[in-house]
Amino acid sequence: MIFTLLKKFFGIKAIYPENTFKIVAINGQPDCKNLEVVYQVSGKSTINMDKPEVLVNELMHIKGFSKNESGLIHDLFCMEKSMPDFRIMSMQFEIDPIKFEIEDIGSSHTLLLTAKEIIASNKIMEKFSPNDLTMIYYQLFKEDEIAQKMMKAEIKKLQTEKQEGNLYVLKNSG
Amino acid sequence: MNEKIMGINRNFSRFNKKMAELMKTRNMTIQSLSKEAGIAVGTIQKLLTDPSCNPTISSIEAICNILGASISEMIGQDEKMNTLNGSSVYLLEWEELPISLDNIHQIFADRQRKTIKTSFPVGKNAFALVMRDNSMLPLFPEQATLIFDPEKIPKDNSYVLVQTNNYKTIMFKQLLIDEPFKYITSTNPLFRDNIIKLDGQDKIIAVLVQSQLNF
């Protein structure tokens, strides 16, 4: 009793000896960020479910698995962590400039952003897969190309107007 | 009969009408719809005839899936809701092309089709195709779902479906307009050499309005 109270007071967690738990199943997919490890207390019918992230963060907990299984949990955690947080769901071509419909994989929330808006924030950019980033950059360069073309045409038009104006002055000056 | 549930205006008399209309275009009987949707014949009869009936969401969903319409289309939500929810379009096969506005409804109705939900509203004649090659990378990978609208007017840099007279095939390409000339090209640099100049006999069938990446 006193020992339990002391443990609570000092925030000491139980240290589970190796092989206390064993993995029963792994649910979900790493790219959907919904992996869950289903594990059982050895010799008991108690089954629990946790995300690999939770198990890795609770060091006391992960030590309760066998070496192979704790390695597997680490791998699952790294795999899930390395997956992109955002993905492109669709592109809207009716809107000018094109908008990307982006899904936050963790929360399933979607938002609409242009290529320029995405590139403006490093924090958002980091969360995409290389394939999605290629699409975003491609679109950005295309939009820039069009903008440059329009700007050149406008400059040309201005120059022509200026030349025509000069000619008019010349013609009417004498 | 209009009823306001969860802030959405639902018009059940519209539901009856729309359901009957779609069943007619698909040549479906009450029995066949009941079998495919897994709903009792009596329930479907009631849905068709009784404007005061209050169907469950699961029944509406099953019927919408079979009839190829979105729930918002069936229950007649207001315009604001429609713009948020998008709509559904029919998925066509490349072999079924070319299509024109005259025969599009006949093609849509000729057999049971898969529908694709769009996150944004599209025209009523819009249809979907699945990208079949890598010629339009990086924006359009193989197996991406492309949604086209035949009523949209193509602009410079639009992505279009073109029926060319010389090649006798339907192509999905990017349109480049350099007045008075029109060209189509692929976005993938490996296919880029093949720029095709369009002549008077070539026809732009539809303009891309949305592309969805499949997961």
CSV table of C-alpha atoms in Angstrom, one decimal:
chain,number,residue,atom,x,y,z
A,1,MET,CA,0.0,0.0,0.0
A,2,ILE,CA,2.7,2.5,1.0
A,3,PHE,CA,4.8,1.3,-1.9
A,4,THR,CA,1.8,2.0,-4.3
A,5,LEU,CA,1.3,5.5,-2.8
A,6,LEU,CA,5.1,6.3,-3.1
A,7,LYS,CA,5.0,5.1,-6.7
A,8,LYS,CA,2.1,7.4,-7.4
A,9,PHE,CA,3.7,10.3,-5.6
A,10,PHE,CA,7.0,10.0,-7.5
A,11,GLY,CA,5.3,9.2,-10.8
A,12,ILE,CA,7.0,5.8,-11.0
A,13,LYS,CA,5.4,3.5,-13.6
A,14,ALA,CA,5.4,-0.3,-13.4
A,15,ILE,CA,8.3,-1.9,-15.1
A,16,TYR,CA,7.0,-4.9,-17.1
A,17,PRO,CA,9.4,-7.8,-17.5
A,18,GLU,CA,10.1,-9.0,-21.0
A,19,ASN,CA,7.4,-11.1,-22.6
A,20,THR,CA,4.6,-9.7,-20.5
A,21,PHE,CA,2.8,-8.8,-23.6
A,22,LYS,CA,2.5,-10.4,-27.0
A,23,ILE,CA,1.2,-8.9,-30.3
A,24,VAL,CA,-2.1,-10.4,-31.4
A,25,ALA,CA,-2.8,-8.3,-34.5
A,26,ILE,CA,-1.8,-5.1,-36.3
A,27,ASN,CA,-4.7,-3.1,-37.7
A,28,GLY,CA,-4.7,-0.2,-40.1
A,29,GLN,CA,-2.3,1.1,-42.7
A,30,PRO,CA,0.8,3.3,-42.3
A,31,ASP,CA,-0.2,5.6,-45.1
A,32,CYS,CA,-3.6,6.3,-43.5
A,33,LYS,CA,-1.8,6.9,-40.2
A,34,ASN,CA,-4.3,4.6,-38.4
A,35,LEU,CA,-2.0,1.7,-37.3
A,36,GLU,CA,-3.0,0.1,-34.1
A,37,VAL,CA,-1.2,-2.7,-32.3
A,38,VAL,CA,-3.5,-5.2,-30.6
A,39,TYR,CA,-1.7,-7.0,-27.8
A,40,GLN,CA,-2.5,-9.4,-25.1
A,41,VAL,CA,-1.2,-9.8,-21.6
A,42,SER,CA,0.6,-13.2,-21.7
A,43,GLY,CA,-1.5,-16.0,-20.1
A,44,LYS,CA,-4.5,-13.7,-19.7
A,45,SER,CA,-7.5,-12.9,-21.9
A,46,THR,CA,-6.9,-9.1,-21.4
A,47,ILE,CA,-6.5,-7.5,-24.8
A,48,ASN,CA,-5.5,-3.9,-25.3
A,49,MET,CA,-5.1,-1.7,-28.4
A,50,ASP,CA,-2.6,1.2,-28.8
A,51,LYS,CA,-1.0,3.2,-31.5
A,52,PRO,CA,2.7,2.3,-32.1
A,53,GLU,CA,3.5,5.9,-31.2
A,54,VAL,CA,2.0,5.4,-27.7
A,55,LEU,CA,3.8,2.2,-27.1
A,56,VAL,CA,7.2,3.6,-28.1
A,57,ASN,CA,6.7,6.7,-26.0
A,58,GLU,CA,5.9,4.6,-23.0
A,59,LEU,CA,9.3,3.0,-22.5
A,60,MET,CA,8.1,0.9,-19.6
A,61,HIS,CA,5.4,-0.5,-21.8
A,62,ILE,CA,7.6,-1.4,-24.8
A,63,LYS,CA,10.0,-3.3,-22.5
A,64,GLY,CA,7.2,-5.7,-21.8
A,65,PHE,CA,7.3,-7.0,-25.3
A,66,SER,CA,9.9,-9.6,-26.6
A,67,LYS,CA,12.9,-8.1,-28.5
A,68,ASN,CA,11.5,-9.1,-31.9
A,69,GLU,CA,8.1,-7.5,-31.2
A,70,SER,CA,9.5,-4.3,-29.7
A,71,GLY,CA,11.6,-4.0,-32.9
A,72,LEU,CA,8.5,-4.5,-34.9
A,73,ILE,CA,6.6,-1.8,-33.0
A,74,HIS,CA,9.6,0.6,-33.5
A,75,ASP,CA,9.5,-0.2,-37.3
A,76,LEU,CA,5.7,0.4,-37.4
A,77,PHE,CA,6.2,3.7,-35.5
A,78,CYS,CA,8.9,4.9,-37.9
A,79,MET,CA,7.0,3.8,-41.0
A,80,GLU,CA,3.9,5.7,-39.9
A,81,LYS,CA,6.0,8.7,-38.9
A,82,SER,CA,7.7,8.8,-42.3
A,83,MET,CA,4.4,8.8,-44.2
A,84,PRO,CA,3.2,12.2,-45.4
A,85,ASP,CA,0.6,14.0,-43.3
A,86,PHE,CA,-1.1,15.7,-46.2
A,87,ARG,CA,-2.2,14.3,-49.5
A,88,ILE,CA,-3.8,15.7,-52.6
A,89,MET,CA,-7.3,14.4,-53.1
A,90,SER,CA,-8.3,16.3,-56.2
A,91,MET,CA,-7.6,19.3,-58.4
A,92,GLN,CA,-10.2,21.8,-59.4
A,93,PHE,CA,-9.6,23.1,-62.9
A,94,GLU,CA,-12.7,25.3,-63.0
A,95,ILE,CA,-11.2,27.7,-60.6
A,96,ASP,CA,-8.4,30.0,-61.8
A,97,PRO,CA,-5.7,29.5,-60.5
A,98,ILE,CA,-6.1,25.7,-60.1
A,99,LYS,CA,-6.9,24.7,-56.5
A,100,PHE,CA,-5.7,21.5,-54.8
A,101,GLU,CA,-8.0,19.8,-52.5
A,102,ILE,CA,-5.8,18.6,-49.6
A,103,GLU,CA,-6.6,16.1,-47.0
A,104,ASP,CA,-5.0,16.1,-43.5
A,105,ILE,CA,-4.6,12.3,-43.2
A,106,GLY,CA,-4.7,12.3,-39.4
A,107,SER,CA,-7.9,14.3,-39.0
A,108,SER,CA,-9.5,13.7,-42.5
A,109,HIS,CA,-10.1,17.4,-42.8
A,110,THR,CA,-9.9,18.9,-46.2
A,111,LEU,CA,-8.9,22.3,-47.4
A,112,LEU,CA,-8.5,24.1,-50.8
A,113,LEU,CA,-5.2,25.8,-51.6
A,114,THR,CA,-3.5,27.1,-54.7
A,115,ALA,CA,0.1,26.0,-55.6
A,116,LYS,CA,1.3,29.4,-54.5
A,117,GLU,CA,-0.4,29.2,-51.1
A,118,ILE,CA,1.1,25.7,-50.5
A,119,ILE,CA,4.7,26.7,-51.4
A,120,ALA,CA,4.4,29.8,-49.3
A,121,SER,CA,4.5,27.8,-46.1
A,122,ASN,CA,7.5,25.4,-45.4
A,123,LYS,CA,5.4,23.8,-42.6
A,124,ILE,CA,2.7,22.7,-45.1
A,125,MET,CA,5.2,21.8,-47.8
A,126,GLU,CA,7.1,19.4,-45.5
A,127,LYS,CA,4.0,17.4,-45.0
A,128,PHE,CA,3.5,16.2,-48.6
A,129,SER,CA,4.9,13.2,-50.4
A,130,PRO,CA,7.6,13.9,-53.1
A,131,ASN,CA,5.0,12.8,-55.8
A,132,ASP,CA,2.5,15.4,-54.6
A,133,LEU,CA,5.2,18.1,-54.3
A,134,THR,CA,6.2,17.4,-58.0
A,135,MET,CA,2.6,18.1,-59.0
A,136,ILE,CA,2.4,21.3,-56.9
A,137,TYR,CA,5.7,22.6,-58.3
A,138,TYR,CA,4.7,21.7,-61.8
A,139,GLN,CA,1.5,23.7,-61.5
A,140,LEU,CA,3.4,26.6,-59.9
A,141,PHE,CA,5.9,26.8,-62.8
A,142,LYS,CA,3.0,26.6,-65.3
A,143,GLU,CA,1.2,29.5,-63.6
A,144,ASP,CA,4.5,31.5,-63.5
A,145,GLU,CA,5.0,30.8,-67.2
A,146,ILE,CA,1.6,32.1,-68.0
A,147,ALA,CA,2.0,35.2,-65.8
A,148,GLN,CA,5.4,35.9,-67.5
A,149,LYS,CA,3.8,35.5,-71.0
A,150,MET,CA,1.0,37.9,-70.1
A,151,MET,CA,3.5,40.4,-68.6
A,152,LYS,CA,5.7,40.3,-71.8
A,153,ALA,CA,2.6,40.8,-74.0
A,154,GLU,CA,1.6,43.8,-71.9
A,155,ILE,CA,5.1,45.3,-72.1
A,156,LYS,CA,5.1,44.8,-75.8
A,157,LYS,CA,1.7,46.4,-76.1
A,158,LEU,CA,2.9,49.4,-74.0
A,159,GLN,CA,6.0,49.8,-76.1
A,160,THR,CA,3.9,49.7,-79.3
A,161,GLU,CA,1.6,52.3,-77.9
A,162,LYS,CA,4.5,54.5,-77.0
A,163,GLN,CA,6.1,54.2,-80.4
A,164,GLU,CA,2.8,55.0,-82.1
A,165,GLY,CA,2.4,58.0,-79.8
A,166,ASN,CA,5.9,59.2,-80.7
A,167,LEU,CA,5.1,58.8,-84.4
A,168,TYR,CA,2.0,60.9,-83.9
A,169,VAL,CA,3.9,63.7,-82.2
A,170,LEU,CA,6.6,63.6,-85.0
A,171,LYS,CA,3.9,63.7,-87.7
A,172,ASN,CA,2.1,66.6,-86.1
A,173,SER,CA,5.2,68.6,-84.9
A,174,GLY,CA,6.2,69.9,-88.3
B,1,MET,CA,-43.9,18.8,-48.4
B,2,ASN,CA,-40.9,20.7,-47.1
B,3,GLU,CA,-39.4,19.8,-43.8
B,4,LYS,CA,-36.3,21.4,-42.1
B,5,ILE,CA,-34.1,18.8,-40.5
B,6,MET,CA,-30.6,19.6,-39.3
B,7,GLY,CA,-30.7,22.9,-41.1
B,8,ILE,CA,-31.3,21.2,-44.5
B,9,ASN,CA,-34.4,21.8,-46.5
B,10,ARG,CA,-35.6,18.5,-47.6
B,11,ASN,CA,-38.3,18.3,-50.2
B,12,PHE,CA,-39.8,14.8,-50.1
B,13,SER,CA,-42.3,15.4,-53.0
B,14,ARG,CA,-39.2,16.2,-55.0
B,15,PHE,CA,-37.7,12.9,-53.8
B,16,ASN,CA,-40.7,11.0,-55.1
B,17,LYS,CA,-40.6,12.7,-58.5
B,18,LYS,CA,-36.8,12.3,-58.9
B,19,MET,CA,-36.9,8.7,-57.9
B,20,ALA,CA,-39.7,7.9,-60.4
B,21,GLU,CA,-37.8,9.9,-63.1
B,22,LEU,CA,-34.5,8.0,-62.5
B,23,MET,CA,-36.2,4.6,-62.4
B,24,LYS,CA,-37.9,5.4,-65.7
B,25,THR,CA,-34.6,6.4,-67.4
B,26,ARG,CA,-32.9,3.2,-66.2
B,27,ASN,CA,-35.9,1.0,-67.1
B,28,MET,CA,-36.1,-0.2,-63.5
B,29,THR,CA,-39.2,-1.7,-61.9
B,30,ILE,CA,-40.1,-1.5,-58.2
B,31,GLN,CA,-39.1,-5.1,-57.8
B,32,SER,CA,-35.7,-4.8,-59.5
B,33,LEU,CA,-34.9,-1.7,-57.4
B,34,SER,CA,-36.0,-3.5,-54.3
B,35,LYS,CA,-33.8,-6.5,-55.1
B,36,GLU,CA,-30.7,-4.4,-55.9
B,37,ALA,CA,-31.0,-1.9,-53.1
B,38,GLY,CA,-32.0,-4.5,-50.5
B,39,ILE,CA,-35.1,-2.6,-49.5
B,40,ALA,CA,-38.6,-4.0,-49.1
B,41,VAL,CA,-41.0,-3.6,-52.1
B,42,GLY,CA,-43.6,-2.0,-49.8
B,43,THR,CA,-41.1,0.7,-48.7
B,44,ILE,CA,-40.2,1.6,-52.2
B,45,GLN,CA,-43.9,1.8,-53.2
B,46,LYS,CA,-44.4,4.1,-50.2
B,47,LEU,CA,-41.4,6.2,-51.2
B,48,LEU,CA,-42.8,6.6,-54.7
B,49,THR,CA,-46.4,7.4,-53.8
B,50,ASP,CA,-46.5,9.0,-50.3
B,51,PRO,CA,-45.0,12.5,-50.2
B,52,SER,CA,-45.3,12.6,-46.4
B,53,CYS,CA,-43.1,9.5,-45.9
B,54,ASN,CA,-39.9,10.0,-44.0
B,55,PRO,CA,-37.2,7.6,-45.3
B,56,THR,CA,-34.2,6.7,-43.3
B,57,ILE,CA,-30.7,7.9,-44.5
B,58,SER,CA,-29.7,4.3,-45.1
B,59,SER,CA,-32.6,3.6,-47.4
B,60,ILE,CA,-32.0,6.9,-49.3
B,61,GLU,CA,-28.3,6.0,-49.6
B,62,ALA,CA,-29.0,2.5,-51.0
B,63,ILE,CA,-31.5,3.9,-53.5
B,64,CYS,CA,-29.1,6.8,-54.5
B,65,ASN,CA,-26.3,4.3,-55.1
B,66,ILE,CA,-28.4,2.1,-57.4
B,67,LEU,CA,-30.0,5.1,-59.2
B,68,GLY,CA,-26.6,6.8,-59.6
B,69,ALA,CA,-27.6,10.1,-58.0
B,70,SER,CA,-26.3,12.0,-55.0
B,71,ILE,CA,-28.4,12.4,-51.9
B,72,SER,CA,-28.4,16.2,-52.3
B,73,GLU,CA,-29.8,15.8,-55.8
B,74,MET,CA,-32.6,13.5,-54.6
B,75,ILE,CA,-33.8,15.4,-51.6
B,76,GLY,CA,-33.3,18.8,-53.2
B,77,GLN,CA,-31.1,20.6,-50.7
B,78,ASP,CA,-30.8,24.3,-51.2
B,79,GLU,CA,-28.1,25.8,-53.5
B,80,LYS,CA,-25.7,26.5,-50.7
B,81,MET,CA,-25.6,22.9,-49.6
B,82,ASN,CA,-25.2,21.8,-53.2
B,83,THR,CA,-22.0,23.8,-53.7
B,84,LEU,CA,-20.5,22.3,-50.6
B,85,ASN,CA,-21.5,18.7,-51.3
B,86,GLY,CA,-20.8,18.5,-55.0
B,87,SER,CA,-22.6,15.9,-57.1
B,88,SER,CA,-22.1,12.5,-58.9
B,89,VAL,CA,-21.1,11.8,-62.4
B,90,TYR,CA,-21.2,8.6,-64.5
B,91,LEU,CA,-18.0,6.7,-65.1
B,92,LEU,CA,-17.6,5.9,-68.8
B,93,GLU,CA,-15.1,3.6,-70.6
B,94,TRP,CA,-12.7,5.1,-73.2
B,95,GLU,CA,-14.2,2.7,-75.8
B,96,GLU,CA,-17.6,4.4,-75.4
B,97,LEU,CA,-16.3,7.6,-76.8
B,98,PRO,CA,-16.8,9.8,-78.8
B,99,ILE,CA,-19.9,11.3,-77.3
B,100,SER,CA,-21.8,14.4,-78.1
B,101,LEU,CA,-24.4,16.4,-76.2
B,102,ASP,CA,-27.1,14.8,-78.4
B,103,ASN,CA,-26.3,11.2,-77.4
B,104,ILE,CA,-24.9,11.7,-74.0
B,105,HIS,CA,-28.1,10.8,-72.0
B,106,GLN,CA,-28.6,7.8,-74.2
B,107,ILE,CA,-25.1,6.6,-73.3
B,108,PHE,CA,-25.6,7.3,-69.6
B,109,ALA,CA,-28.9,5.3,-69.5
B,110,ASP,CA,-27.9,2.3,-71.6
B,111,ARG,CA,-26.6,0.3,-68.7
B,112,GLN,CA,-25.8,0.2,-65.0
B,113,ARG,CA,-22.9,2.4,-64.3
B,114,LYS,CA,-20.6,3.2,-61.5
B,115,THR,CA,-20.9,6.8,-60.3
B,116,ILE,CA,-18.1,9.0,-59.1
B,117,LYS,CA,-18.7,11.6,-56.4
B,118,THR,CA,-17.3,15.0,-57.0
B,119,SER,CA,-16.3,17.3,-54.2
B,120,PHE,CA,-17.5,20.3,-56.2
B,121,PRO,CA,-20.6,20.7,-58.3
B,122,VAL,CA,-20.2,20.0,-62.0
B,123,GLY,CA,-22.6,20.3,-65.0
B,124,LYS,CA,-25.4,17.8,-65.5
B,125,ASN,CA,-23.7,16.4,-68.6
B,126,ALA,CA,-20.3,15.8,-66.9
B,127,PHE,CA,-18.8,12.4,-67.0
B,128,ALA,CA,-15.7,10.6,-65.7
B,129,LEU,CA,-12.9,8.6,-67.3
B,130,VAL,CA,-10.0,6.8,-65.7
B,131,MET,CA,-6.5,7.9,-66.9
B,132,ARG,CA,-5.1,5.0,-68.9
B,133,ASP,CA,-1.4,6.0,-69.4
B,134,ASN,CA,1.4,8.2,-68.2
B,135,SER,CA,1.3,10.7,-71.0
B,136,MET,CA,0.0,13.5,-68.8
B,137,LEU,CA,2.3,13.2,-65.9
B,138,PRO,CA,3.0,14.7,-63.4
B,139,LEU,CA,-0.5,16.2,-62.9
B,140,PHE,CA,-2.4,13.1,-64.1
B,141,PRO,CA,-1.0,9.8,-63.0
B,142,GLU,CA,-2.3,6.5,-64.4
B,143,GLN,CA,-5.6,5.5,-62.8
B,144,ALA,CA,-6.5,9.1,-61.8
B,145,THR,CA,-10.2,9.8,-62.2
B,146,LEU,CA,-10.8,12.6,-64.7
B,147,ILE,CA,-14.1,14.5,-64.7
B,148,PHE,CA,-15.0,16.2,-68.0
B,149,ASP,CA,-17.7,18.7,-68.8
B,150,PRO,CA,-18.8,18.8,-72.5
B,151,GLU,CA,-20.5,22.1,-72.0
B,152,LYS,CA,-17.4,24.0,-70.9
B,153,ILE,CA,-15.6,26.3,-73.4
B,154,PRO,CA,-12.0,25.3,-73.8
B,155,LYS,CA,-9.4,28.0,-73.1
B,156,ASP,CA,-5.6,28.3,-73.7
B,157,ASN,CA,-3.9,25.7,-71.4
B,158,SER,CA,-7.1,23.8,-70.7
B,159,TYR,CA,-6.9,20.0,-70.5
B,160,VAL,CA,-9.3,18.6,-73.1
B,161,LEU,CA,-10.6,15.4,-74.7
B,162,VAL,CA,-10.1,15.6,-78.5
B,163,GLN,CA,-11.3,13.5,-81.3
B,164,THR,CA,-8.7,13.9,-84.1
B,165,ASN,CA,-9.5,13.1,-87.7
B,166,ASN,CA,-5.9,11.9,-88.6
B,167,TYR,CA,-5.3,9.7,-85.6
B,168,LYS,CA,-8.9,8.3,-85.4
B,169,THR,CA,-8.6,8.1,-81.6
B,170,ILE,CA,-9.8,10.1,-78.6
B,171,MET,CA,-6.9,11.8,-76.8
B,172,PHE,CA,-6.6,13.5,-73.5
B,173,LYS,CA,-4.2,16.4,-74.0
B,174,GLN,CA,-3.4,20.0,-73.1
B,175,LEU,CA,-4.8,22.6,-75.5
B,176,LEU,CA,-2.5,25.4,-76.6
B,177,ILE,CA,-4.1,28.3,-78.4
B,178,ASP,CA,-2.0,30.6,-80.6
B,179,GLU,CA,-4.7,32.4,-82.5
B,180,PRO,CA,-5.8,31.4,-85.1
B,181,PHE,CA,-4.1,28.0,-84.5
B,182,LYS,CA,-4.8,25.4,-81.9
B,183,TYR,CA,-2.4,22.6,-80.8
B,184,ILE,CA,-2.6,19.7,-78.4
B,185,THR,CA,0.3,18.3,-76.5
B,186,SER,CA,1.2,16.0,-73.6
B,187,THR,CA,2.5,17.3,-70.3
B,188,ASN,CA,4.9,14.4,-69.8
B,189,PRO,CA,8.3,15.5,-71.4
B,190,LEU,CA,8.8,12.0,-72.8
B,191,PHE,CA,5.7,12.4,-74.9
B,192,ARG,CA,6.2,16.2,-75.5
B,193,ASP,CA,7.7,15.9,-79.1
B,194,ASN,CA,4.3,14.9,-80.4
B,195,ILE,CA,2.6,18.3,-80.8
B,196,ILE,CA,-0.5,18.0,-82.9
B,197,LYS,CA,-2.0,20.9,-84.8
B,198,LEU,CA,-5.7,20.8,-84.8
B,199,ASP,CA,-7.6,21.4,-88.0
B,200,GLY,CA,-11.3,22.1,-88.7
B,201,GLN,CA,-12.3,18.5,-88.7
B,202,ASP,CA,-10.8,17.8,-85.2
B,203,LYS,CA,-13.3,18.1,-82.4
B,204,ILE,CA,-12.9,19.0,-78.8
B,205,ILE,CA,-15.3,16.8,-77.0
B,206,ALA,CA,-15.1,18.0,-73.4
B,207,VAL,CA,-13.0,20.1,-71.0
B,208,LEU,CA,-11.4,18.7,-67.8
B,209,VAL,CA,-13.0,20.3,-64.7
B,210,GLN,CA,-11.6,18.1,-61.9
B,211,SER,CA,-9.2,15.3,-61.4
B,212,GLN,CA,-9.2,12.9,-58.4
B,213,LEU,CA,-6.3,10.9,-57.2
B,214,ASN,CA,-7.3,7.4,-56.1
B,215,PHE,CA,-6.1,5.9,-52.9
